[in-house]
Short mmCIF file of C-alpha atoms in Angstrom, two decimals:
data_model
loop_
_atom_site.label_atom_id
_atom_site.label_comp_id
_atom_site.label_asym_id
_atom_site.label_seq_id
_atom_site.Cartn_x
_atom_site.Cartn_y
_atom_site.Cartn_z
CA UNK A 1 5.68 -7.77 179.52
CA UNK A 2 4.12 -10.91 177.96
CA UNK A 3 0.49 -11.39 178.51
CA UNK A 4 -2.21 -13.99 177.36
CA UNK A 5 -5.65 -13.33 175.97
CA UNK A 6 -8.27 -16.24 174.85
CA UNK A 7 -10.16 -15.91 171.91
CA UNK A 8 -14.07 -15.84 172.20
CA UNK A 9 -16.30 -18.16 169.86
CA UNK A 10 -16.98 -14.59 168.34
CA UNK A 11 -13.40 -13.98 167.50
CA UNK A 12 -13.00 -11.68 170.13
CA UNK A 13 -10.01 -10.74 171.61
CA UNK A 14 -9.53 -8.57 175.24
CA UNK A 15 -7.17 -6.38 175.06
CA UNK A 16 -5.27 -6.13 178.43
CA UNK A 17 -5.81 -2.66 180.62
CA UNK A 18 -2.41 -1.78 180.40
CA UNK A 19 -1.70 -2.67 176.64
CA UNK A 20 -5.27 -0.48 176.47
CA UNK A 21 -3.93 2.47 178.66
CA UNK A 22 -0.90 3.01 177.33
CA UNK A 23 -1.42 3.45 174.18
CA UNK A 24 -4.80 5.36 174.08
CA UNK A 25 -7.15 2.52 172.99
CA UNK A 26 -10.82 3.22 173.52
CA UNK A 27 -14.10 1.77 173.06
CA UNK A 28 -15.21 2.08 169.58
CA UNK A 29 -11.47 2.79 168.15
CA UNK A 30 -10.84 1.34 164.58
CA UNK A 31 -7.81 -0.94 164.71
CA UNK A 32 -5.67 -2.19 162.12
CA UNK A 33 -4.04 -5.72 161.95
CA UNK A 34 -0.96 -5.96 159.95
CA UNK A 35 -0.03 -9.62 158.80
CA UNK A 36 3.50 -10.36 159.18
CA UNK A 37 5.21 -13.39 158.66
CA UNK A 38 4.94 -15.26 162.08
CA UNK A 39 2.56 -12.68 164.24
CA UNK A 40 0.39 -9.95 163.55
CA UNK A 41 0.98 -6.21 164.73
CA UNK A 42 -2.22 -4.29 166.42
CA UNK A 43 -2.41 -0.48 165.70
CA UNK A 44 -4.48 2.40 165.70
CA UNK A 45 -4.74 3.26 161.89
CA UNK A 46 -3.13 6.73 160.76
CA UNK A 47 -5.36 7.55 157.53
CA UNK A 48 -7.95 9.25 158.07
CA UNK A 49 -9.51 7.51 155.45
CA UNK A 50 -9.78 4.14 157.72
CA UNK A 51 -11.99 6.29 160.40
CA UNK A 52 -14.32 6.96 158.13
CA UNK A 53 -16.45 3.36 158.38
CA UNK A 54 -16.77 4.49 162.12
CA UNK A 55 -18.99 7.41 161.08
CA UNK A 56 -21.92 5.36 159.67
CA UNK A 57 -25.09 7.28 159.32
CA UNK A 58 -23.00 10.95 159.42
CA UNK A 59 -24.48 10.88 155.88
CA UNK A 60 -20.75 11.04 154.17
CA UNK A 61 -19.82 10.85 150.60
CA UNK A 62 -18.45 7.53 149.12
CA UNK A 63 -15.23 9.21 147.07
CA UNK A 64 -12.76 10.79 148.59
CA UNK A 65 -13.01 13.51 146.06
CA UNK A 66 -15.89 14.41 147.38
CA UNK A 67 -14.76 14.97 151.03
CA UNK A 68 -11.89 17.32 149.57
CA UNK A 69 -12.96 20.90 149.09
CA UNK A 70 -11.32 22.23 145.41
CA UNK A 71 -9.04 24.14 147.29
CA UNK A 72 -7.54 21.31 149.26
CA UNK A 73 -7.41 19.12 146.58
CA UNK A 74 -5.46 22.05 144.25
CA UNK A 75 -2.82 21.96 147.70
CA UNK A 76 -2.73 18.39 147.70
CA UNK A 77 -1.61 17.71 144.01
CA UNK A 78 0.40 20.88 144.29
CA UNK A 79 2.43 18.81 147.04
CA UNK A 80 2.11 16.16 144.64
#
């Protein structure tokens, strides 16, 4: 199913209830555009990493070393 959505002055975009429902969008999601050559593909991101500008004020670390515990990080590079 094709649908049309006009662009706001803002740059804003609605995404149709449907398109919304069906794949779990909700308010205050982070979405990811991927450019290809002739349209663009709209996603929820899979890192966790790209959730992380949602949590402003949570009072987070900037590296991602310092999110990791030492014993995580010692089983990620062992996976590595």
């Amino acid at each position: 199913m094709n649908t049309v959505s006009r662009m706001t002055s803002k740059g804003q975009l609605t995404v149709p209830y449907y398109i919304r429902n069906k794949f779990e969008f909700n308010t205050g999601d982070t979405i990811e555009f991927e450019e290809k050559e002739d349209y663009v593909i709209i996603r929820k991101p899979k890192n966790l990493m790209a959730y992380i500008g949602c949590l402003d004020g949570a009072n987070l670390p900037n590296d991602l070393e310092e999110l990791l515990t030492p014993e995580v990080g010692r089983n990620i590079l062992e996976r590595e």
